Amino acid sequence: MSVKAQFVTHVVENQPLALPAYNAWTTDPALQNAVERNGGGWGAAALAAHGATTGSVMMELGDQANRNKPVLRSFDRYGRRIDEVEFHPAYHQLMRHAMQAEVHNFSWRHQDDVGAHVVRAGLIYLNGQPDSGTNCPLTMTHAVVPALRNAPALAKTWLPHLLKADYDPQVAPVAAKAGCTFGMGMTEKQGGSDVRRNTTRALAQPDGTYELVGHKFFFSAPMCDAHLVLAQAEGGLSCFLMPRVLPDGTLNAVRIQRLKDKLGDWSNASSEVEFQGATAWLIGEEGRGVPVIIEMVALTRLDCMLGSAAIMRQALVQAIHHTRQRSAFGRLLSDQPLMQNVLADLALESEASVALAMRVARAVDAAQRDPGEAAFARIATAIGKYWVCKRAPGFVNEAQECLGGIGYVEENILPRLYRQAPLNSIWEGSGNVQCLDVLRALRREPETREALFAELQGVKGENRALDDQIAWLKAAFDDHNSLEGRSRAVVERTATVLQAAQLIKAAPDRIGDLFAEARLGPEASFAYGTLDPHADLGRIVERAMPH
Ligand SMILES: Cc1cc2nc3c(=O)[nH]c(=O)nc-3n(C[C@H](O)[C@H](O)[C@H](O)COP(=O)(O)OP(=O)(O)OC[C@H]3O[C@@H](n4cnc5c(N)ncnc54)[C@H](O)[C@@H]3O)c2cc1C
């Protein structure tokens, strides 16, 4: 035996090849179906173009941007305060690709076209698969528009920049910028969900501006060109636009105290800030801050739902890809009956998530024209945000398990998806807050209940388990006794019923019935992989990721 041969211990075999570049739109029939069904089919070319990028070059960029976390640079080398966040070049490239694809403004650029919000929902869903962190400034930039319209003069200054497809990271006044980005600051140390406890003060100045003194405990994407922030003015809690750089080119008095050391979301910077007399402009009226900023939050909540659905989709793609190449006990894992059941069950959950999110996007799109759709958007955003985001962590863990040990190793995207997965259920109103919001909608806007059950009317008689649950829900909503304490159970069931209804209406191959029976029927289980084994599970997996 030669010396060289002594070092040859084994041949590497039965290990999959990494997922090659793919088009995340053309390989996703469930997404295409949901977008088409909800009026966004005309955006297929834009979605296919972005899907080609998100499934290829952005996968590598996402990896780099998350391995190299942003760093706070408080001072320049001469000791001057600069409050800058330094990002890896991959982050900037991700932002560039996303803004070129109009992830941050497609709905507004095409606002006269029915379905524009649905197409944009598809864009951000694709964008969230290689990296979730950049979706944070992108969703806030998109969502700021309805709130900004409460201040026509500010909208006139800022909207033309927001409507551009250029990513411009330079620190400069808005007038000198190509594109611009927005963030939002509500959460303070003494209260996040309960923003009425905000203590940041806003002092009116003779020139019509305000001076803000106080802090924000969570302030994501601090390098955005402006943030909408809540602060206490003389007339009560109010919403302000606070630019990073003032029109004269000086840095606004916003000190970034430190960056948060987060569980995940590593490509994105989240900070703690102090406002040391920062200049801001009032949006809407004093004392009406919450209703104004809620217009922004309603849209970011929809994007939380889409973001969690995107994380689940990417985890599913990885699981299917891996199990199709790895064999154990003489057969490919993907052909083993029990693994096939797990994959098919994950595929159903993924499709149900995107189906519900796109249905809500359609309601948002139609809200201006149709009061029934506005009511549906109002309540279904909170319902979907609660449930779709809640499902993501367990889903990713199950997908990790499909890969075995490799799924737990950092060279793989799954650990990153797992760290990211809990975030959407926490920010933009945590789970309980969403459930309470559903109750608030039912109480104050009874038309939301009508819109909800009108949506379900169309599937009456289609599936026994679904019919039973709709009847249960009506009774549960009408029983006001201890409804708050029961609201998680009720909202979860409503979300699942809505998902089943979407799939029964439109998905092929009895997917909707299978989902309804697995999630709502007497044999419903907690774990994935418990579908009726007599169903054509191979076909469901094939639909989820065509060969
Ligand atoms: C990575 C990251 C980035 C963030 N970025 C931003 C940002 O850019 N801007 C911003 O403004 N905020 C941001 N946040 C803050 C986030 O929105 C808040 O953390 C969240 O809204 C919860 O507020 P809180 O942390 O103060 O918790 P609390 O308000 O103390 O809530 C704690 C728990 O109590 C529950 N709860 C609250 N009220 C009730 C009730 N009446 N009944 C039952 N349960 C209740 C909540 O659902 C939650 O589960 C970020 C958070 C994270 C983790």
Coordinates of C-alpha atoms and ligand atoms in Angstrom, one line a residue:
M1 CA 0.0 0.0 0.0
S2 CA 1.4 3.4 -1.0
V3 CA 1.7 6.1 1.7
K4 CA -0.8 8.2 -0.2
A5 CA -3.4 5.4 -0.2
Q6 CA -3.1 5.1 3.6
F7 CA -4.7 8.5 3.9
V8 CA -7.7 7.5 1.8
T9 CA -10.2 6.5 4.5
H10 CA -13.5 6.5 2.6
V11 CA -15.4 7.7 -0.4
V12 CA -18.1 10.3 0.2
E13 CA -21.3 9.0 -1.2
N14 CA -25.0 9.3 -0.6
Q15 CA -24.6 12.9 0.4
P16 CA -26.8 15.3 -1.6
L17 CA -25.5 18.1 -3.8
A18 CA -26.3 21.6 -2.5
L19 CA -29.4 23.1 -3.9
P20 CA -28.4 24.6 -7.3
A21 CA -29.6 28.0 -8.5
Y22 CA -33.3 27.8 -9.2
N23 CA -36.2 30.1 -9.9
A24 CA -38.2 30.5 -6.7
W25 CA -41.3 31.6 -8.7
T26 CA -41.5 29.1 -11.5
T27 CA -40.8 26.1 -9.1
D28 CA -43.6 27.1 -6.8
P29 CA -47.1 26.2 -8.1
A30 CA -48.7 26.9 -4.8
L31 CA -47.5 30.5 -4.9
Q32 CA -48.5 30.9 -8.5
N33 CA -51.9 29.6 -7.8
A34 CA -52.4 31.9 -4.8
V35 CA -51.2 35.0 -6.7
E36 CA -53.3 34.2 -9.8
R37 CA -56.4 33.4 -7.7
N38 CA -56.2 36.7 -5.9
G39 CA -55.8 38.9 -8.9
G40 CA -52.1 39.2 -9.2
G41 CA -51.5 37.0 -12.2
W42 CA -50.6 40.0 -14.4
G43 CA -47.4 40.4 -12.3
A44 CA -46.0 37.0 -13.3
A45 CA -43.1 38.4 -15.3
A46 CA -42.0 40.6 -12.4
L47 CA -42.3 37.7 -10.0
A48 CA -40.4 35.3 -12.3
A49 CA -37.6 37.9 -12.7
H50 CA -37.3 38.3 -9.0
G51 CA -37.7 34.6 -8.3
A52 CA -34.7 33.9 -10.6
T53 CA -32.6 36.3 -8.5
T54 CA -33.8 35.2 -5.1
G55 CA -33.2 31.5 -5.9
S56 CA -29.7 32.1 -7.1
V57 CA -27.4 35.1 -6.5
M58 CA -29.3 36.2 -3.4
M59 CA -29.0 32.9 -1.7
E60 CA -25.2 33.3 -1.5
L61 CA -25.6 37.0 -0.6
G62 CA -28.0 36.1 2.2
D63 CA -25.5 33.7 3.6
Q64 CA -22.8 36.3 3.6
A65 CA -24.9 39.1 5.0
N66 CA -25.9 36.9 7.9
R67 CA -22.4 35.6 8.7
N68 CA -21.1 39.1 8.9
K69 CA -23.4 41.0 11.2
P70 CA -23.7 44.8 11.1
V71 CA -21.4 46.8 13.4
L72 CA -22.1 50.1 15.1
R73 CA -19.5 52.8 14.4
S74 CA -20.3 55.5 17.0
F75 CA -17.3 57.7 16.1
D76 CA -15.0 58.3 13.2
R77 CA -11.3 57.9 13.6
Y78 CA -10.9 61.5 14.8
G79 CA -13.5 61.1 17.5
R80 CA -16.4 62.8 15.8
R81 CA -19.7 61.3 16.6
I82 CA -21.1 59.6 13.4
D83 CA -23.7 57.0 14.7
E84 CA -23.3 54.8 11.6
V85 CA -24.0 51.2 11.1
E86 CA -21.5 49.4 8.9
F87 CA -22.9 46.5 6.8
H88 CA -21.2 43.8 4.8
P89 CA -21.3 44.5 1.1
A90 CA -23.6 41.6 0.6
Y91 CA -26.3 43.4 2.6
H92 CA -26.2 46.4 0.3
Q93 CA -26.4 44.1 -2.7
L94 CA -29.4 42.4 -1.3
M95 CA -31.1 45.7 -0.8
R96 CA -30.1 46.8 -4.3
H97 CA -31.7 43.6 -5.8
A98 CA -34.8 44.0 -3.7
M99 CA -35.4 47.7 -4.5
Q100 CA -34.8 47.1 -8.2
A101 CA -37.5 44.5 -8.0
E102 CA -39.8 47.1 -6.3
V103 CA -40.3 45.0 -3.2
H104 CA -40.7 48.3 -1.3
N105 CA -43.0 50.2 -3.6
F106 CA -44.7 47.9 -6.3
S107 CA -48.1 48.5 -4.8
W108 CA -47.8 52.2 -4.9
R109 CA -46.2 52.4 -8.4
H110 CA -49.1 50.3 -9.7
Q111 CA -51.8 51.6 -7.4
D112 CA -54.4 51.9 -10.1
D113 CA -54.0 48.3 -11.2
V114 CA -56.2 45.8 -9.3
G115 CA -54.1 43.2 -7.6
A116 CA -50.9 45.3 -7.2
H117 CA -50.7 44.5 -3.5
V118 CA -50.9 40.8 -4.3
V119 CA -48.0 41.0 -6.8
R120 CA -46.0 43.0 -4.2
A121 CA -46.9 40.3 -1.6
G122 CA -45.5 37.8 -4.0
L123 CA -42.3 39.9 -4.3
I124 CA -41.7 40.1 -0.6
Y125 CA -42.5 36.4 -0.2
L126 CA -39.8 35.6 -2.7
N127 CA -37.4 38.1 -1.1
G128 CA -37.7 36.6 2.3
Q129 CA -36.4 33.2 1.3
P130 CA -32.7 34.0 0.8
D131 CA -32.7 36.5 3.7
S132 CA -35.3 37.9 6.1
G133 CA -33.2 40.7 7.6
T134 CA -33.5 43.0 4.6
N135 CA -37.3 42.6 4.6
C136 CA -37.4 44.7 7.7
P137 CA -36.5 48.1 6.2
L138 CA -38.3 47.0 2.9
T139 CA -41.6 46.3 4.6
M140 CA -41.4 49.5 6.7
T141 CA -40.6 51.6 3.6
H142 CA -43.6 50.1 1.8
A143 CA -45.9 50.4 4.8
V144 CA -45.2 54.0 5.6
V145 CA -47.2 55.4 2.6
P146 CA -50.8 55.4 4.0
A147 CA -49.6 57.0 7.2
L148 CA -47.5 59.6 5.3
R149 CA -50.5 60.6 3.3
N150 CA -51.9 62.2 6.5
A151 CA -49.3 64.9 6.0
P152 CA -49.6 66.0 2.4
A153 CA -46.6 68.4 2.5
L154 CA -44.3 65.7 3.9
A155 CA -45.7 63.2 1.4
K156 CA -44.8 65.6 -1.4
T157 CA -41.2 65.7 -0.2
W158 CA -40.7 62.0 0.5
L159 CA -42.9 60.0 -1.8
P160 CA -41.1 60.8 -5.0
H161 CA -37.9 59.3 -3.5
L162 CA -39.8 56.3 -2.1
L163 CA -41.2 55.6 -5.5
K164 CA -37.8 55.2 -7.0
A165 CA -36.2 51.8 -7.5
D166 CA -32.7 52.9 -6.5
Y167 CA -31.0 51.8 -3.3
D168 CA -29.0 54.7 -2.0
P169 CA -27.2 54.1 1.3
Q170 CA -25.4 57.4 1.5
V171 CA -26.0 59.6 4.6
A172 CA -27.6 62.7 3.1
P173 CA -30.7 64.8 3.2
V174 CA -33.6 63.4 1.4
A175 CA -33.4 66.0 -1.4
A176 CA -29.9 64.6 -2.3
K177 CA -31.0 61.0 -2.3
A178 CA -32.0 58.8 -5.2
G179 CA -34.2 56.3 -3.3
C180 CA -35.0 56.3 0.4
T181 CA -36.0 53.9 3.2
F182 CA -38.2 54.2 6.3
G183 CA -38.3 52.6 9.8
M184 CA -40.6 53.0 12.8
G185 CA -40.0 53.6 16.5
M186 CA -42.8 52.8 19.0
T187 CA -41.3 50.5 21.6
E188 CA -39.8 52.0 24.8
K189 CA -38.4 50.4 27.9
Q190 CA -41.4 50.7 30.0
G191 CA -43.9 49.5 27.4
G192 CA -44.0 48.0 23.9
S193 CA -47.4 46.6 23.4
D194 CA -48.9 49.3 25.5
V195 CA -47.6 52.3 23.6
R196 CA -49.7 54.7 25.6
R197 CA -46.9 54.4 28.2
N198 CA -44.4 56.1 25.8
T199 CA -42.5 58.9 27.7
T200 CA -40.6 60.5 24.8
R201 CA -41.6 64.1 24.7
A202 CA -42.3 66.3 21.7
L203 CA -42.0 70.0 22.2
A204 CA -43.6 72.2 19.6
Q205 CA -41.1 74.8 18.1
P206 CA -42.0 78.2 16.7
D207 CA -41.1 77.1 13.1
G208 CA -43.8 74.3 13.2
T209 CA -41.3 71.5 13.8
Y210 CA -41.0 69.5 17.1
E211 CA -38.1 68.7 19.2
L212 CA -38.0 65.1 20.5
V213 CA -36.4 64.1 23.8
G214 CA -36.5 60.5 25.0
H215 CA -35.6 57.1 23.8
K216 CA -36.7 54.0 21.9
F217 CA -35.7 50.6 23.2
F218 CA -36.1 48.8 19.9
F219 CA -35.4 50.8 16.8
S220 CA -34.7 48.5 13.8
A221 CA -32.9 49.6 10.6
P222 CA -31.5 52.8 12.3
M223 CA -29.7 53.8 9.0
C224 CA -33.1 54.4 7.3
D225 CA -33.5 57.9 5.9
A226 CA -36.4 58.5 8.3
H227 CA -38.5 56.9 11.0
L228 CA -42.1 57.4 12.0
V229 CA -42.0 57.7 15.8
L230 CA -44.5 58.1 18.6
A231 CA -44.0 60.8 21.2
Q232 CA -46.1 62.7 23.8
A233 CA -47.0 66.2 22.5
E234 CA -49.1 68.6 24.4
G235 CA -52.2 67.2 22.8
G236 CA -51.3 63.6 23.6
L237 CA -49.5 60.7 21.9
S238 CA -48.7 61.8 18.4
C239 CA -46.9 60.4 15.3
F240 CA -43.9 62.2 13.8
L241 CA -41.6 61.9 10.9
M242 CA -38.0 62.0 12.1
P243 CA -35.3 62.2 9.4
R244 CA -31.9 60.9 9.9
V245 CA -30.3 63.9 8.2
L246 CA -31.9 67.4 8.4
P247 CA -32.5 69.4 5.2
D248 CA -29.3 71.5 5.9
G249 CA -27.2 68.3 5.8
T250 CA -26.5 68.0 9.6
L251 CA -27.1 64.7 11.4
N252 CA -30.3 64.7 13.4
A253 CA -29.9 64.4 17.2
V254 CA -30.5 60.7 17.2
R255 CA -27.9 58.8 19.1
I256 CA -27.5 55.0 18.5
Q257 CA -26.7 53.7 21.9
R258 CA -26.0 50.1 21.0
L259 CA -27.1 47.4 18.6
K260 CA -29.2 44.5 19.9
D261 CA -27.5 41.2 20.2
K262 CA -30.3 39.1 18.7
L263 CA -31.1 35.4 18.5
G264 CA -31.4 35.7 14.8
D265 CA -32.2 38.3 12.1
W266 CA -28.4 38.9 11.9
S267 CA -28.2 40.7 8.6
N268 CA -30.5 43.4 9.9
A269 CA -29.5 46.0 12.6
S270 CA -31.8 46.7 15.5
S271 CA -30.8 49.3 17.9
E272 CA -31.5 51.3 21.1
V273 CA -31.6 55.0 20.5
E274 CA -31.9 58.3 22.4
F275 CA -33.4 61.4 20.9
Q276 CA -31.4 64.4 22.2
G277 CA -33.6 67.1 20.9
A278 CA -34.1 65.5 17.5
T279 CA -36.1 67.5 14.9
A280 CA -39.4 65.9 13.7
W281 CA -42.5 66.8 11.8
L282 CA -46.0 66.0 13.0
I283 CA -48.1 63.6 10.9
G284 CA -51.9 64.0 11.4
E285 CA -53.1 65.7 14.5
E286 CA -51.6 65.8 18.0
G287 CA -53.1 63.1 20.1
R288 CA -53.9 60.9 17.1
G289 CA -50.6 59.1 16.9
V290 CA -51.8 55.6 17.3
P291 CA -54.5 55.7 14.6
V292 CA -51.9 57.2 12.2
I293 CA -49.1 54.7 12.9
I294 CA -51.6 51.8 12.9
E295 CA -52.1 52.4 9.2
M296 CA -48.4 51.5 8.8
V297 CA -48.6 48.6 11.2
A298 CA -51.5 47.0 9.4
L299 CA -49.3 46.6 6.3
T300 CA -46.2 45.4 8.2
R301 CA -48.4 42.8 10.0
L302 CA -49.4 41.4 6.6
D303 CA -45.7 41.2 5.7
C304 CA -44.9 39.3 9.0
M305 CA -47.4 36.7 7.8
L306 CA -45.7 36.6 4.3
G307 CA -42.3 36.6 6.0
S308 CA -43.1 33.5 8.1
A309 CA -44.7 31.8 5.1
A310 CA -41.4 32.6 3.1
I311 CA -39.3 31.0 5.9
M312 CA -41.5 27.9 5.8
R313 CA -41.3 27.7 2.0
Q314 CA -37.5 27.9 2.0
A315 CA -37.3 25.2 4.8
L316 CA -39.6 23.0 2.7
V317 CA -37.6 23.4 -0.4
Q318 CA -34.4 22.4 1.4
A319 CA -36.1 19.4 3.0
I320 CA -37.5 18.1 -0.3
H321 CA -34.3 18.7 -2.1
H322 CA -32.3 16.8 0.5
T323 CA -34.5 13.8 0.9
R324 CA -34.7 13.3 -2.9
Q325 CA -31.0 12.6 -2.9
R326 CA -30.4 10.8 0.3
S327 CA -31.2 7.1 0.8
A328 CA -31.5 5.0 3.9
F329 CA -32.5 1.4 4.3
G330 CA -32.4 0.8 0.6
R331 CA -34.7 3.6 -0.6
L332 CA -34.5 7.4 -1.2
L333 CA -35.8 9.1 1.9
S334 CA -38.4 11.0 -0.1
D335 CA -39.8 7.6 -1.2
Q336 CA -40.1 6.2 2.3
P337 CA -43.8 6.3 3.2
L338 CA -43.3 8.0 6.6
M339 CA -40.9 10.6 5.2
Q340 CA -43.3 11.2 2.3
N341 CA -46.0 11.8 4.9
V342 CA -43.9 14.4 6.7
L343 CA -42.9 16.2 3.5
A344 CA -46.5 16.3 2.2
D345 CA -47.8 17.6 5.5
L346 CA -45.2 20.3 5.5
A347 CA -46.2 21.1 1.9
L348 CA -49.8 21.4 3.0
E349 CA -48.9 23.8 5.8
S350 CA -46.8 25.9 3.5
E351 CA -49.5 26.1 0.9
A352 CA -52.1 27.0 3.5
S353 CA -49.9 29.8 4.8
V354 CA -49.3 31.4 1.5
A355 CA -52.9 30.9 0.5
L356 CA -54.2 32.8 3.5
A357 CA -51.5 35.5 3.2
M358 CA -52.4 36.2 -0.4
R359 CA -56.1 36.3 0.4
V360 CA -55.4 39.0 3.0
A361 CA -53.2 40.8 0.4
R362 CA -56.2 40.8 -2.0
A363 CA -58.4 42.3 0.7
V364 CA -55.8 45.0 1.4
D365 CA -55.7 45.7 -2.3
A366 CA -59.5 46.0 -2.6
A367 CA -60.1 47.8 0.7
Q368 CA -60.3 51.2 -0.9
R369 CA -63.0 50.1 -3.3
D370 CA -65.0 47.5 -1.3
P371 CA -66.1 48.0 2.3
G372 CA -66.6 44.2 2.8
E373 CA -62.9 43.6 1.7
A374 CA -61.8 46.4 4.0
A375 CA -63.6 44.7 6.9
F376 CA -62.1 41.4 6.0
A377 CA -58.6 42.9 5.8
R378 CA -59.1 44.5 9.2
I379 CA -59.8 41.2 11.0
A380 CA -58.0 38.6 8.8
T381 CA -54.6 40.5 9.1
A382 CA -54.6 39.9 12.9
I383 CA -55.9 36.3 12.6
G384 CA -53.3 35.4 9.9
K385 CA -50.4 37.2 11.6
Y386 CA -51.2 35.3 14.8
W387 CA -51.4 31.9 13.3
V388 CA -49.0 31.8 10.4
C389 CA -46.2 33.4 12.4
K390 CA -46.9 31.0 15.3
R391 CA -46.5 28.0 13.0
A392 CA -43.1 28.8 11.6
P393 CA -40.7 27.7 14.4
G394 CA -42.1 24.2 14.7
F395 CA -42.3 23.9 10.9
V396 CA -38.6 24.8 10.5
N397 CA -37.6 22.3 13.2
E398 CA -39.5 19.5 11.3
A399 CA -37.8 20.5 8.1
Q400 CA -34.4 20.4 9.9
E401 CA -35.2 16.9 11.0
C402 CA -35.7 15.8 7.4
L403 CA -32.0 16.6 6.8
G404 CA -30.9 14.7 9.9
G405 CA -27.7 16.0 11.6
I406 CA -26.8 18.3 8.7
G407 CA -30.0 20.2 9.3
Y408 CA -28.5 21.3 12.7
V409 CA -25.2 22.4 11.3
E410 CA -24.5 26.1 10.4
E411 CA -23.1 25.4 6.9
N412 CA -26.8 24.9 6.1
I413 CA -29.5 27.6 5.8
L414 CA -31.8 25.7 8.2
P415 CA -30.3 26.8 11.5
R416 CA -30.5 30.4 10.3
L417 CA -34.2 29.9 9.3
Y418 CA -34.8 28.4 12.8
R419 CA -33.3 31.4 14.6
Q420 CA -35.3 33.8 12.4
A421 CA -38.6 31.9 12.7
P422 CA -39.8 33.2 16.1
L423 CA -39.3 36.9 15.3
N424 CA -42.4 37.6 13.2
S425 CA -44.7 36.4 16.0
I426 CA -43.0 38.8 18.5
W427 CA -42.7 42.2 16.7
E428 CA -45.5 44.2 15.2
G429 CA -47.7 43.0 18.0
S430 CA -47.0 39.7 19.8
G431 CA -49.4 36.8 19.7
N432 CA -51.7 37.9 22.5
V433 CA -51.9 41.4 21.2
Q434 CA -53.1 40.0 17.8
C435 CA -55.8 37.9 19.5
L436 CA -56.9 41.0 21.5
D437 CA -57.0 42.9 18.3
V438 CA -59.3 40.4 16.7
L439 CA -61.7 40.9 19.7
R440 CA -61.4 44.7 19.4
A441 CA -62.3 44.4 15.7
L442 CA -65.4 42.3 16.5
R443 CA -66.5 44.6 19.3
R444 CA -66.0 47.9 17.5
E445 CA -66.5 47.0 13.9
P446 CA -69.3 44.3 13.7
E447 CA -69.0 44.3 9.9
T448 CA -65.7 42.4 10.4
R449 CA -67.6 39.4 11.7
E450 CA -69.9 39.5 8.7
A451 CA -67.0 39.7 6.3
L452 CA -65.4 36.7 8.0
F453 CA -68.4 34.4 7.8
A454 CA -69.2 35.7 4.3
E455 CA -65.8 34.4 3.2
L456 CA -66.7 31.0 4.7
Q457 CA -70.1 30.9 3.1
G458 CA -68.6 29.9 -0.2
V459 CA -67.4 26.6 1.1
K460 CA -70.5 25.5 3.0
G461 CA -71.2 21.8 2.3
E462 CA -67.9 21.1 0.7
N463 CA -66.2 19.4 3.7
R464 CA -67.8 17.9 6.8
A465 CA -64.9 18.8 9.2
L466 CA -64.9 22.3 7.9
D467 CA -68.7 22.7 8.2
D468 CA -68.5 21.5 11.8
Q469 CA -65.8 23.9 12.7
I470 CA -67.6 26.9 11.1
A471 CA -70.6 26.1 13.3
W472 CA -68.3 25.8 16.3
L473 CA -66.8 29.2 15.5
K474 CA -70.1 31.0 15.2
A475 CA -71.0 29.7 18.7
A476 CA -67.6 30.5 20.0
F477 CA -67.8 34.1 18.8
D478 CA -71.3 34.6 20.1
D479 CA -70.4 33.4 23.6
H480 CA -68.9 36.6 25.1
N481 CA -68.3 34.9 28.4
S482 CA -64.6 34.8 29.0
L483 CA -63.9 35.3 25.3
E484 CA -60.6 37.1 26.0
G485 CA -59.2 34.1 27.9
R486 CA -60.4 31.8 25.0
S487 CA -59.3 34.0 22.2
R488 CA -56.1 32.1 21.3
A489 CA -58.2 28.9 20.7
V490 CA -60.8 30.8 18.7
V491 CA -58.3 32.7 16.6
E492 CA -56.2 29.6 15.9
R493 CA -59.3 27.7 14.8
T494 CA -60.5 30.7 12.7
A495 CA -57.2 30.9 10.9
T496 CA -57.1 27.2 10.2
V497 CA -60.7 27.3 8.9
L498 CA -59.8 30.2 6.6
Q499 CA -56.8 28.3 5.3
A500 CA -58.9 25.2 4.6
A501 CA -61.5 27.3 2.9
Q502 CA -58.8 28.8 0.6
L503 CA -57.4 25.4 -0.4
I504 CA -60.8 23.8 -0.9
K505 CA -61.8 26.6 -3.2
A506 CA -58.7 26.5 -5.4
A507 CA -56.0 23.9 -4.8
P508 CA -56.1 20.8 -6.9
D509 CA -55.9 17.1 -6.0
R510 CA -58.1 17.2 -2.9
I511 CA -55.4 19.2 -1.1
G512 CA -58.0 21.3 0.7
D513 CA -60.0 18.3 2.0
L514 CA -56.8 16.6 3.1
F515 CA -55.8 19.8 5.0
A516 CA -59.2 20.2 6.5
E517 CA -59.3 16.6 7.8
A518 CA -55.7 16.7 9.1
R519 CA -56.1 20.0 10.9
L520 CA -59.8 20.2 11.8
G521 CA -61.1 16.6 11.7
P522 CA -61.4 14.1 14.6
E523 CA -58.0 12.5 13.7
A524 CA -56.1 15.8 13.8
S525 CA -52.6 15.5 15.3
F526 CA -50.1 17.9 16.7
A527 CA -47.0 16.6 14.8
Y528 CA -46.4 16.8 11.0
G529 CA -46.5 13.5 9.1
T530 CA -49.9 12.3 10.3
L531 CA -51.8 12.7 7.0
D532 CA -54.1 9.9 5.8
P533 CA -51.6 7.5 4.2
H534 CA -54.0 6.5 1.5
A535 CA -53.9 10.0 0.0
D536 CA -51.6 10.5 -3.0
L537 CA -48.9 12.1 -0.9
G538 CA -46.2 11.8 -3.5
R539 CA -48.2 14.0 -5.8
I540 CA -48.5 16.7 -3.1
V541 CA -44.7 16.7 -2.7
E542 CA -44.2 16.8 -6.4
R543 CA -46.5 19.8 -6.6
A544 CA -44.6 21.5 -3.8
M545 CA -41.3 21.2 -5.6
P546 CA -41.6 19.8 -9.2
H547 CA -38.7 17.7 -10.2
Ligands
LIG1 C1 -35.5 42.1 16.8 C2 -36.5 43.1 17.2 C3 -36.6 44.3 16.5 C4 -37.6 45.2 16.8 N1 -37.7 46.4 16.1 C5 -38.6 47.3 16.5 C6 -38.7 48.5 15.8 O1 -38.0 48.8 14.8 N2 -39.6 49.5 16.2 C7 -40.4 49.2 17.3 O2 -41.2 50.1 17.6 N3 -40.3 48.0 18.0 C8 -39.5 47.1 17.6 N4 -39.4 45.9 18.2 C9 -40.2 45.7 19.5 C10 -41.4 44.8 19.4 O3 -42.4 45.3 18.5 C11 -41.9 44.6 20.8 O4 -40.9 43.9 21.5 C12 -43.2 43.9 20.9 O5 -44.2 44.7 20.4 C13 -43.6 43.6 22.3 O6 -43.4 44.7 23.2 P1 -42.5 44.5 24.5 O7 -41.2 43.9 24.2 O8 -42.5 45.8 25.3 O9 -43.3 43.4 25.4 P2 -44.6 43.6 26.3 O10 -45.4 44.7 25.8 O11 -44.1 43.7 27.7 O12 -45.3 42.3 26.1 C14 -44.8 41.0 26.6 C15 -45.8 39.9 26.3 O13 -47.1 40.3 27.0 C16 -48.1 40.1 26.0 N5 -49.2 41.1 26.4 C17 -49.2 42.4 26.3 N6 -50.4 42.9 26.7 C18 -51.1 41.9 27.0 C19 -52.5 41.7 27.5 N7 -53.3 42.8 27.6 N8 -53.0 40.5 27.7 C20 -52.2 39.4 27.5 N9 -50.9 39.5 27.1 C21 -50.4 40.7 26.8 C22 -47.5 40.4 24.7 O14 -48.3 39.8 23.6 C23 -46.1 39.8 24.9 O15 -46.2 38.4 24.6 C24 -38.5 44.9 17.9 C25 -38.4 43.7 18.6 C26 -37.4 42.8 18.2 C27 -37.3 41.5 19.0

